[in-house]
CSV table of C-alpha atoms in Angstrom, one decimal:
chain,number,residue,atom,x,y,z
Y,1231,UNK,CA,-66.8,63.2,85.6
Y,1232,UNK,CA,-63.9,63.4,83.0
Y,1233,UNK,CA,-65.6,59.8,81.2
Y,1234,UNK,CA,-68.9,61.3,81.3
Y,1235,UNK,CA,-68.1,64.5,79.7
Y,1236,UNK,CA,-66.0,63.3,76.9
Y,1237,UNK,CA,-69.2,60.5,76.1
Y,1238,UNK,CA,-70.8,63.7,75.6
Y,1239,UNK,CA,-68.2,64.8,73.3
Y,1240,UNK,CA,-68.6,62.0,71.8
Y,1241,UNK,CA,-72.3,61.7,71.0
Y,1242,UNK,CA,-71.6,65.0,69.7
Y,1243,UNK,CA,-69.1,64.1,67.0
Y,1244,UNK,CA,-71.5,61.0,65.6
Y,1245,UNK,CA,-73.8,63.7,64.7
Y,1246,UNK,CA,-71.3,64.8,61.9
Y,1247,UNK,CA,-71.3,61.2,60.0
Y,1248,UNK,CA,-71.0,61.3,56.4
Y,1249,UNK,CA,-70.4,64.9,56.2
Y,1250,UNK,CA,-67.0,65.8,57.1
Y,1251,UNK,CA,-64.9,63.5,55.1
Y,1252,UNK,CA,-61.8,63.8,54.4
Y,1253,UNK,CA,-62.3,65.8,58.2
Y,1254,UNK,CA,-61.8,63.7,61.2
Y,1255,UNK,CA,-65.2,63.4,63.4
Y,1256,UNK,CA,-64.7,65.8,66.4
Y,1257,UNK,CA,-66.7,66.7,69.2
Y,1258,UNK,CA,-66.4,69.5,72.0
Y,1259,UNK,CA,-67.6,70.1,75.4
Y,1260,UNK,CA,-66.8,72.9,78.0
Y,1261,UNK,CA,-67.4,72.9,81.2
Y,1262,UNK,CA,-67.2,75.7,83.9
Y,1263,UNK,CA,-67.7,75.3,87.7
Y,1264,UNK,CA,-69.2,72.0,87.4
Y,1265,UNK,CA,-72.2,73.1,84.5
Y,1266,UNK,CA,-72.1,72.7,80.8
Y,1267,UNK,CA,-72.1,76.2,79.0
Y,1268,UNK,CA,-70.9,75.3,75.8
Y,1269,UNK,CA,-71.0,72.3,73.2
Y,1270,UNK,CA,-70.1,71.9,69.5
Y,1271,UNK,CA,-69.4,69.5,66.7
Y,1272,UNK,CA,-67.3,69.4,63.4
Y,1273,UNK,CA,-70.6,70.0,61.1
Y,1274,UNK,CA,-69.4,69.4,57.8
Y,1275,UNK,CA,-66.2,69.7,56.0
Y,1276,UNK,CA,-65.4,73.1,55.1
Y,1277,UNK,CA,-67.4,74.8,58.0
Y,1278,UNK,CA,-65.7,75.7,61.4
Y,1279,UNK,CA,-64.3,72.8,63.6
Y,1280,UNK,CA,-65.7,71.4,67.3
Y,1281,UNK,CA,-63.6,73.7,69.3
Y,1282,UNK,CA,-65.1,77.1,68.0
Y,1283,UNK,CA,-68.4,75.8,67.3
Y,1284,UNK,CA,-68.8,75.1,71.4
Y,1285,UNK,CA,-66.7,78.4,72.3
Y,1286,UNK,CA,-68.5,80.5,70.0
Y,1287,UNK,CA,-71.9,79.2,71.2
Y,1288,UNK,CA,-71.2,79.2,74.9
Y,1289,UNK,CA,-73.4,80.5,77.1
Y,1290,UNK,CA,-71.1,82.7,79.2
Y,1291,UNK,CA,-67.2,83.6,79.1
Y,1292,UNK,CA,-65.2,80.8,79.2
Y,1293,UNK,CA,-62.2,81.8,80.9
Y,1294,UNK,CA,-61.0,79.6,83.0
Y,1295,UNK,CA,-63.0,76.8,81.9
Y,1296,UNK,CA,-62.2,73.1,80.9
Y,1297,UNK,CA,-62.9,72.0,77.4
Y,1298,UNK,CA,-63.5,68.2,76.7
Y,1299,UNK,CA,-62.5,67.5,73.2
Y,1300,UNK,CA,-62.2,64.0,71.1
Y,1301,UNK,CA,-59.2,64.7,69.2
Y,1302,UNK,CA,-56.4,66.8,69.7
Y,1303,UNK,CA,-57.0,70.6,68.4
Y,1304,UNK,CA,-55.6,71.5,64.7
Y,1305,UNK,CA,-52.5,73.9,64.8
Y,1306,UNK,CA,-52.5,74.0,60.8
Y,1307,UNK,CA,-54.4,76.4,58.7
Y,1308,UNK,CA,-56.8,74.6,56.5
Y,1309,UNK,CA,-60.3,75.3,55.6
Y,1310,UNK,CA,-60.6,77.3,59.0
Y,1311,UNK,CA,-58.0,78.5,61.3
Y,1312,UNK,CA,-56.1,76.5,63.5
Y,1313,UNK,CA,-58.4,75.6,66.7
Y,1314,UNK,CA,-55.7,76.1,69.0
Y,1315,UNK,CA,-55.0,79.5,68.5
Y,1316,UNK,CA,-59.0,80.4,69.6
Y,1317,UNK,CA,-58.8,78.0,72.4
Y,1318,UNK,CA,-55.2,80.0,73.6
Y,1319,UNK,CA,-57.1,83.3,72.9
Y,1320,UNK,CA,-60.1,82.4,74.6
Y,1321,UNK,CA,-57.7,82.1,77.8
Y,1322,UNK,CA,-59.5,78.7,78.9
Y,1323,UNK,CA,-57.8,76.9,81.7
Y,1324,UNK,CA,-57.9,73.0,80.9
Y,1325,UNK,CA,-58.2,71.1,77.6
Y,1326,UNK,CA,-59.1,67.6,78.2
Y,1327,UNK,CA,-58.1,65.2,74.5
Y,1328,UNK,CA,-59.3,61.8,74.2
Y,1329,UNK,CA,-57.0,60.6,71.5
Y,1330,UNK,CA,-53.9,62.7,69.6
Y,1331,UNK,CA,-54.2,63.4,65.8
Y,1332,UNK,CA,-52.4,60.7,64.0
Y,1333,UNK,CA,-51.5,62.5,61.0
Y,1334,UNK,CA,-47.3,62.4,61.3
Y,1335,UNK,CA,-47.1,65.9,60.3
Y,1336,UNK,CA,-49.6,67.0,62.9
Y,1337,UNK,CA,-49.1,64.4,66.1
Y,1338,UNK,CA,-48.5,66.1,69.3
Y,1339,UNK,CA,-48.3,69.7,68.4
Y,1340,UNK,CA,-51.4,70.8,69.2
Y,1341,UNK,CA,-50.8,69.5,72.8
Y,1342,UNK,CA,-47.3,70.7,72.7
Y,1343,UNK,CA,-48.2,74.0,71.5
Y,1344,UNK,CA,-51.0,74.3,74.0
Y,1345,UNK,CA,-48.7,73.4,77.0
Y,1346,UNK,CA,-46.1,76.2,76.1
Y,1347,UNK,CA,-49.1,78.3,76.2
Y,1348,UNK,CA,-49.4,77.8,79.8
Y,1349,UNK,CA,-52.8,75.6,79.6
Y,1350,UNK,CA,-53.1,72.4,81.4
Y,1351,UNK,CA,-53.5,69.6,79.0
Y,1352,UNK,CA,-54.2,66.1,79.7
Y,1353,UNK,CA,-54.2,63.0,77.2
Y,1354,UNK,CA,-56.1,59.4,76.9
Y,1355,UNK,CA,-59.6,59.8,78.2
Y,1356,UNK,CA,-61.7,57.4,76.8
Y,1357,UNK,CA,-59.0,57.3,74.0
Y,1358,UNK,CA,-60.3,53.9,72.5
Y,1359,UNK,CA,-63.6,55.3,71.4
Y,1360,UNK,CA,-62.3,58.1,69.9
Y,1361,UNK,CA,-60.0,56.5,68.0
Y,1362,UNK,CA,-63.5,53.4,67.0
Y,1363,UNK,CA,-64.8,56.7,65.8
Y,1364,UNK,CA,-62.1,58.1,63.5
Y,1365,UNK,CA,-61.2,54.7,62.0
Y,1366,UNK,CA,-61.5,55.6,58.3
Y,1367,UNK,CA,-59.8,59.4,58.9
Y,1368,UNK,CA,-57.1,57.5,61.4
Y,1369,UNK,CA,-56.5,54.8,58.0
Y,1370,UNK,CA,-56.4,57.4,55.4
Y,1371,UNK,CA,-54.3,60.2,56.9
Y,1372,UNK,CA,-51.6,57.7,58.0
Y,1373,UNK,CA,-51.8,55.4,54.8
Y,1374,UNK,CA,-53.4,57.8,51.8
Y,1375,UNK,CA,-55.5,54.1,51.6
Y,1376,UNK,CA,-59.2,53.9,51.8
Y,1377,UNK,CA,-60.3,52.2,55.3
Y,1378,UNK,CA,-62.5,48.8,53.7
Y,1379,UNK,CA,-65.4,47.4,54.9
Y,1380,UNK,CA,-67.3,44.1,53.3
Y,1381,UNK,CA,-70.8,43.7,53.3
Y,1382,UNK,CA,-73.0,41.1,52.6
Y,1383,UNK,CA,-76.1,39.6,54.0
Y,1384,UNK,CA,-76.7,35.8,54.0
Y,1385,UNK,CA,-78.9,33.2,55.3
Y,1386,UNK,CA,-78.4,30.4,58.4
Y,1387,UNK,CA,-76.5,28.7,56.1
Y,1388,UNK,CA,-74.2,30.9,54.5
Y,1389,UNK,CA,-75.6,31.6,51.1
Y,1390,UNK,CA,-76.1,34.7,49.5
Y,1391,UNK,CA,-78.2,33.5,47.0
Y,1392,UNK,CA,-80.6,30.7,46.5
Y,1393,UNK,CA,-79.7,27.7,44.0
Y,1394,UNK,CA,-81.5,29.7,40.9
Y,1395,UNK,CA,-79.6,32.7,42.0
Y,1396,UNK,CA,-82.5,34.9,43.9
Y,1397,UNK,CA,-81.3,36.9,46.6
Y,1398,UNK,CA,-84.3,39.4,47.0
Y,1399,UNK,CA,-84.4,39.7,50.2
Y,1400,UNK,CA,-82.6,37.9,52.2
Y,1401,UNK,CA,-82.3,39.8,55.3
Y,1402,UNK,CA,-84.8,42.4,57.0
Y,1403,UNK,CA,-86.5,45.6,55.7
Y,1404,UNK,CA,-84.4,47.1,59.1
Y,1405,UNK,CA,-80.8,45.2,58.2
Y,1406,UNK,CA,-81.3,47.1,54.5
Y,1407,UNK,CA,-81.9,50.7,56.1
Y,1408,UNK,CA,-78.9,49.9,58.1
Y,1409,UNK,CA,-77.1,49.1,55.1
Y,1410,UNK,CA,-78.3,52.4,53.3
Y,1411,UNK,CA,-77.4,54.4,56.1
Y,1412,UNK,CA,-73.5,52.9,55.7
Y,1413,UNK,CA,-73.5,53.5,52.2
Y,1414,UNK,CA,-74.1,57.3,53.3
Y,1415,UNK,CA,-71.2,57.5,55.3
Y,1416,UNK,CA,-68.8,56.5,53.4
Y,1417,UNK,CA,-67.0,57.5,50.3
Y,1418,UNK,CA,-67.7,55.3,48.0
Y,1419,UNK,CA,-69.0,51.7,47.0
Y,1420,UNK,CA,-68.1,48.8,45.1
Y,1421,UNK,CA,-69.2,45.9,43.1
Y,1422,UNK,CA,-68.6,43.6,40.4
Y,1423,UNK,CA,-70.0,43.7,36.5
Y,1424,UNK,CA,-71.7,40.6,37.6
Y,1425,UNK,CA,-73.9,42.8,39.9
Y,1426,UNK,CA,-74.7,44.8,37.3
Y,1427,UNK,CA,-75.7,42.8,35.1
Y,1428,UNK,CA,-77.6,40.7,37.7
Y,1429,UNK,CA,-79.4,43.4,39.2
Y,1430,UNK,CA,-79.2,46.8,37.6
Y,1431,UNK,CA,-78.9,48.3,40.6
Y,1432,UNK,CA,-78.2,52.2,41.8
Y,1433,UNK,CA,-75.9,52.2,44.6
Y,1434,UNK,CA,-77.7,54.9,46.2
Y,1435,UNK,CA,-78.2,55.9,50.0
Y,1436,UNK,CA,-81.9,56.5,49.9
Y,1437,UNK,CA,-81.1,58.4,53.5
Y,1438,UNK,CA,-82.7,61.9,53.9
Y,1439,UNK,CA,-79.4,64.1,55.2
Y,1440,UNK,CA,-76.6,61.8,53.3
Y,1441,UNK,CA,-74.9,61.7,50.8
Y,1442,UNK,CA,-74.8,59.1,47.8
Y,1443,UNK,CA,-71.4,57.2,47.7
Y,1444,UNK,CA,-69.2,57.2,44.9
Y,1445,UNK,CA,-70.1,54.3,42.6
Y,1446,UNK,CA,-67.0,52.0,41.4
Y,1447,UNK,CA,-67.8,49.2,39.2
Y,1448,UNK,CA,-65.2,46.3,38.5
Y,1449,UNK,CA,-65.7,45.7,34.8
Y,1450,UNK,CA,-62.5,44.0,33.2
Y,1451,UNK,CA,-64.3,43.4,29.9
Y,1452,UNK,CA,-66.3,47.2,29.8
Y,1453,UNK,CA,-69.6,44.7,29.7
Y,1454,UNK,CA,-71.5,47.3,31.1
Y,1455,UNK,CA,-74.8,48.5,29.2
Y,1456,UNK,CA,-75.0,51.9,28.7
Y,1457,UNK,CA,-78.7,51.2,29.7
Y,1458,UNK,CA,-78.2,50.6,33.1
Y,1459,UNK,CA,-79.2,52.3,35.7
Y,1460,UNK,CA,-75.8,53.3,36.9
Y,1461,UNK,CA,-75.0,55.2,33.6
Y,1462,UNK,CA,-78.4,56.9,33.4
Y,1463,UNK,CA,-78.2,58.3,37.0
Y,1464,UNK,CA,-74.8,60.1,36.8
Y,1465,UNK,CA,-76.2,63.3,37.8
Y,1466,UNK,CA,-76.8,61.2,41.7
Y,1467,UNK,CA,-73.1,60.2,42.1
Y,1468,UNK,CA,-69.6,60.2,40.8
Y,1469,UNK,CA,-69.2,56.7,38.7
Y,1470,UNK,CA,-66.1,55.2,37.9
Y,1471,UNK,CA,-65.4,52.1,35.8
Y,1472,UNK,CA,-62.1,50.4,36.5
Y,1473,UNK,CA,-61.6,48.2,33.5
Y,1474,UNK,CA,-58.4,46.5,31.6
Y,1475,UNK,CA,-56.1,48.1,29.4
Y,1476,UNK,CA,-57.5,46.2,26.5
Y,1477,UNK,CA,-61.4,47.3,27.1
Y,1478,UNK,CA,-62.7,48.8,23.9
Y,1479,UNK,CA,-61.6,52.8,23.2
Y,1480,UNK,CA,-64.8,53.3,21.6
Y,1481,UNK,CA,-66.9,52.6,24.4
Y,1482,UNK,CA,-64.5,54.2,26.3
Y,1483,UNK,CA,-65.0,57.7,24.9
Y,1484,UNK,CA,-68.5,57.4,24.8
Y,1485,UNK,CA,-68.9,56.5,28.7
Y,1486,UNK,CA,-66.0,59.6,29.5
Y,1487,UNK,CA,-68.4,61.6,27.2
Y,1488,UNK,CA,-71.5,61.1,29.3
Y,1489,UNK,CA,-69.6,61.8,32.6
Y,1490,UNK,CA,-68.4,58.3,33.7
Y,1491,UNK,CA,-64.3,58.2,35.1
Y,1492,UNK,CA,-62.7,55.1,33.0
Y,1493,UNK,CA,-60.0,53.9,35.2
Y,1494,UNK,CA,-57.2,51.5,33.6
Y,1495,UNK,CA,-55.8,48.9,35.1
Y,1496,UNK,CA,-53.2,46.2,33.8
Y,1497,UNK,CA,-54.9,42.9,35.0
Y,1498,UNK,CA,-52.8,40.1,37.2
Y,1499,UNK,CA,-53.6,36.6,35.7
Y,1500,UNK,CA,-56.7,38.0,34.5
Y,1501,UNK,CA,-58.0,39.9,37.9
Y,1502,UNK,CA,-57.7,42.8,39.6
Y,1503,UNK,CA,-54.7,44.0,41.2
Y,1504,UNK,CA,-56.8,44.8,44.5
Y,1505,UNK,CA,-54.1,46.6,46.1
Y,1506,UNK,CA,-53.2,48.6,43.5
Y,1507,UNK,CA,-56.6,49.2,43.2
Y,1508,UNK,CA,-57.2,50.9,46.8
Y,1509,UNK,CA,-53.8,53.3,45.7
Y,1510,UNK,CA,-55.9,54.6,42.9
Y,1511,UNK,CA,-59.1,55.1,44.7
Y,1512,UNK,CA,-56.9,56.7,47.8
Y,1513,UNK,CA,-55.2,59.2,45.2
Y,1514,UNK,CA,-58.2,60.0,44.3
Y,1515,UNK,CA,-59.2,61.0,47.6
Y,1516,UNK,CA,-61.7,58.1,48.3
Y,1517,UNK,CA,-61.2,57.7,52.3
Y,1518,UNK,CA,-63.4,54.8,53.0
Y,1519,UNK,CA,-64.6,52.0,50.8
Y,1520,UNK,CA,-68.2,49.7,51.1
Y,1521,UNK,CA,-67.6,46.7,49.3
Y,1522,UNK,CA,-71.2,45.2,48.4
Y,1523,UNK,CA,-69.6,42.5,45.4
Y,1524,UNK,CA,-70.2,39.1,44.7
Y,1525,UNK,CA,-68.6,36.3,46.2
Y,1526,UNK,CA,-65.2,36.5,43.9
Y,1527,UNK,CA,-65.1,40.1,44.7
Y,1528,UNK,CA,-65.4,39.3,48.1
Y,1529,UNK,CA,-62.5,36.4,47.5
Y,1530,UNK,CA,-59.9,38.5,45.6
Y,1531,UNK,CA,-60.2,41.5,48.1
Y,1532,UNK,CA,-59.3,39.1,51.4
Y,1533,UNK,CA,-57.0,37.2,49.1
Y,1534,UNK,CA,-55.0,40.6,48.7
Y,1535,UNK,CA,-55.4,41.7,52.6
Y,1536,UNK,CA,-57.6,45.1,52.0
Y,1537,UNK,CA,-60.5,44.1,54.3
Y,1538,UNK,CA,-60.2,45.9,57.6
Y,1539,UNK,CA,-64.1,45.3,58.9
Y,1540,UNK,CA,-66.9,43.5,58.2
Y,1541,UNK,CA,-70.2,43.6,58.1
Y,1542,UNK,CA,-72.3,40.4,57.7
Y,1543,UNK,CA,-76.6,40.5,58.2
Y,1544,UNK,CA,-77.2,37.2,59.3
Y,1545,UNK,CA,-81.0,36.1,58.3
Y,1546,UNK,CA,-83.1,33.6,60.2
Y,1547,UNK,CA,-83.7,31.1,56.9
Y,1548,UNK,CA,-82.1,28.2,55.5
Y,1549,UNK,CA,-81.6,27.8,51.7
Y,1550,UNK,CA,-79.9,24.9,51.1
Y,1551,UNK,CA,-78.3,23.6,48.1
Y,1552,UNK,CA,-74.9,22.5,47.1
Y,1553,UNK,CA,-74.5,25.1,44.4
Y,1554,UNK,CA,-76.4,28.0,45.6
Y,1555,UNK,CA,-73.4,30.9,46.2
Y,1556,UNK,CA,-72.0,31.8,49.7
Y,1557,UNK,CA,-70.6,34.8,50.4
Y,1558,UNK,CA,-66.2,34.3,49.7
Y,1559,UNK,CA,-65.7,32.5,46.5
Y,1560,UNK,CA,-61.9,31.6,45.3
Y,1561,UNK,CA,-60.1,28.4,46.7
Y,1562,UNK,CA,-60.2,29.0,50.0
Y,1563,UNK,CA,-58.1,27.7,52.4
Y,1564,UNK,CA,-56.9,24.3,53.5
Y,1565,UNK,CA,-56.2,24.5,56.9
Y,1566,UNK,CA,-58.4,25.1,59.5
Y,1567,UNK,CA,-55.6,27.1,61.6
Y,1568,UNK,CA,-55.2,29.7,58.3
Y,1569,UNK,CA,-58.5,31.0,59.0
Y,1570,UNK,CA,-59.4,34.9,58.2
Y,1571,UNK,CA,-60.2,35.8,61.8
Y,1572,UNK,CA,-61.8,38.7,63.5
Y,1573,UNK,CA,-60.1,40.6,66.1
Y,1574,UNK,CA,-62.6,41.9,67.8
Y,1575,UNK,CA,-66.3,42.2,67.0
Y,1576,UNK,CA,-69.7,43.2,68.3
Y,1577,UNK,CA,-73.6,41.7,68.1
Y,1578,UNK,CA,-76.8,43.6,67.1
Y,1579,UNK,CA,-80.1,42.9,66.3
Y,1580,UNK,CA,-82.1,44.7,63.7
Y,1581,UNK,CA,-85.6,43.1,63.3
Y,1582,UNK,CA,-85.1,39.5,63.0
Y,1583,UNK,CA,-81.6,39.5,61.6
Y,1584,UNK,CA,-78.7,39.5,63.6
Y,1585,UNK,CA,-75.6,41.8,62.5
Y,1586,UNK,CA,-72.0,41.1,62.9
Y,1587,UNK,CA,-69.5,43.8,62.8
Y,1588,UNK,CA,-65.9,43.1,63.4
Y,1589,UNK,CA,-62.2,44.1,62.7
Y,1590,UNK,CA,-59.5,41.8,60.9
């Protein structure tokens, strides 16, 4: 019954998605003479952790119980006191982890501290799945680096856009709620000028419950017009504009004036330094990344080795056309054996469109 009872802990912990950033995702279950009296999830950051939101709401004493928990309890004070101090006070018998907190400072003292305490711990159930759903908190606490994943939808064919350059819409009604609901949960997104200029677009989440990401916008030149929609929706989400070191002052002022973060960066040959670029965004506290570019975006961030998932919508139409875009631009590579591969990945179907999401 351990597997079943941490799935539950686990459903539990999904629910907090999008809200508890830089927080891990946590979920609790305890259980007492074979019956579930208590459950709890980390809500949102800031509010009180998985461990006391399922003692606290339990529906009788839980002495002597066994709590099911996906990551090990905090032993630091942060926002809310450490979790193992309730769960030592609360005299329960057994605690039950999935997977051990990977921060360096933190690893293996909550266990530790809950074993000297006299309470039975064990380690490792289901400890995969916990870790799948802590991938961006596992990235960032261990790196300070935002955990990236690409995005793009294309046709049969690989394009992204037709020979003229249309791309409205290339993949289902159900692949772009999908696509909204990502941008919600993470921390921020990113795109090109060319974007921009293309599209005019807001970079918004357009869920009821989530957040808007926080909008980064690769403009070496600072082409942006201070028309679009992205500067006259500031009061929706953070913006930041990472441009060169030679982008106009003037302009410069004027976007810091209306709200907008300038961020300068000295350029490599012209481009982006791309992993310079995710030690910014990390120091600013940006834990996860969507990047929704063009295809030289999409070329210059696997060209520097930031990618660590993908997200592809693959549409049931055929374009055509020798010049019409797919989604990597760049050079390329020349042997077949020095292909980007995926690690593992998994298959889903929303509406017609078939979704690929896997791990480099």
């Amino acid at each position: 019954m351990d597997r079943v009872y941490m799935r539950m802990a686990l459903k539990l912990a999904e629910k907090g998605r999008g809200k508890t950033s830089p927080n891990p995702l946590v979920g609790a279950v305890i259980v007492k003479e074979g019956s579930v009296i208590g459950q709890g999830y980390h809500e949102q950051y800031g509010r009180p952790h998985a461990e006391v939101n399922a003692i606290k709401t339990a529906t009788e004493p839980v002495e002597g119980a066994t709590i099911y928990v996906t990551l090990e309890p905090c032993v630091h004070f942060g926002k809310t006191p450490p979790c193992t101090d309730l769960i030592i006070e609360s005299k329960i018998k057994k605690v039950i982890v999935a997977a051990m907190d990977p921060n360096p400072l933190m690893a293996g003292k909550g266990i530790q501290l809950l074993r000297e305490a006299g309470i039975e711990v064990r380690e490792g159930i289901l400890r995969k799945e916990s870790e799948k759903l802590n991938e961006v908190f596992n990235k960032f606490i261990t790196t300070q680096k935002p955990f990236v994943i690409m995005k793009y939808a294309m046709t049969l064919d690989g394009k992204i856009a037709t020979e003229s350059g249309k791309s409205k819409w290339i993949s289902s009604e159900k692949s772009r709620n999908h696509a909204h609901k990502t941008r919600g949960q993470v921390a921020a997104i990113l795109i090109g000028i060319g974007t921009v200029l293309k599209d005019d677009p807001l970079l918004t989440s357009r869920i009821e419950g989530l957040s808007n990401p926080i909008r980064v916008v690769l403009d070496r030149n600072l082409n942006i017009p201070e028309s679009s929609k992205l500067l006259q929706t500031l009061n929706l989400a953070p913006t930041i504009i990472v441009t060169s070191e030679s982008a106009c002052v003037e302009k410069i002022d004027r976007l810091k004036q209306k709200g907008v973060q300038v961020l300068l960066m000295q350029l490599d040959d012209g481009t982006f330094d791309f992993k310079k670029l995710m030690t910014l965004l990390g120091e600013d506290g940006i834990d996860s990344l969507l990047i929704e570019g063009g295809a030289s975006i999409h070329a210059a961030a696997f060209e520097a080795g930031v990618v660590d998932k993908v997200a592809v919508y693959i549409a049931p139409k055929i374009f055509g056309g020798q010049n019409a875009l797919s989604p990597i631009g760049g050079k390329g590579i020349q042997r077949v054996s020095a292909a980007v591969e995926l690690k593992t990945y998994e298959l889903s179907q929303l509406g017609e469109d078939i979704l690929i999401e896997g791990y480099l």
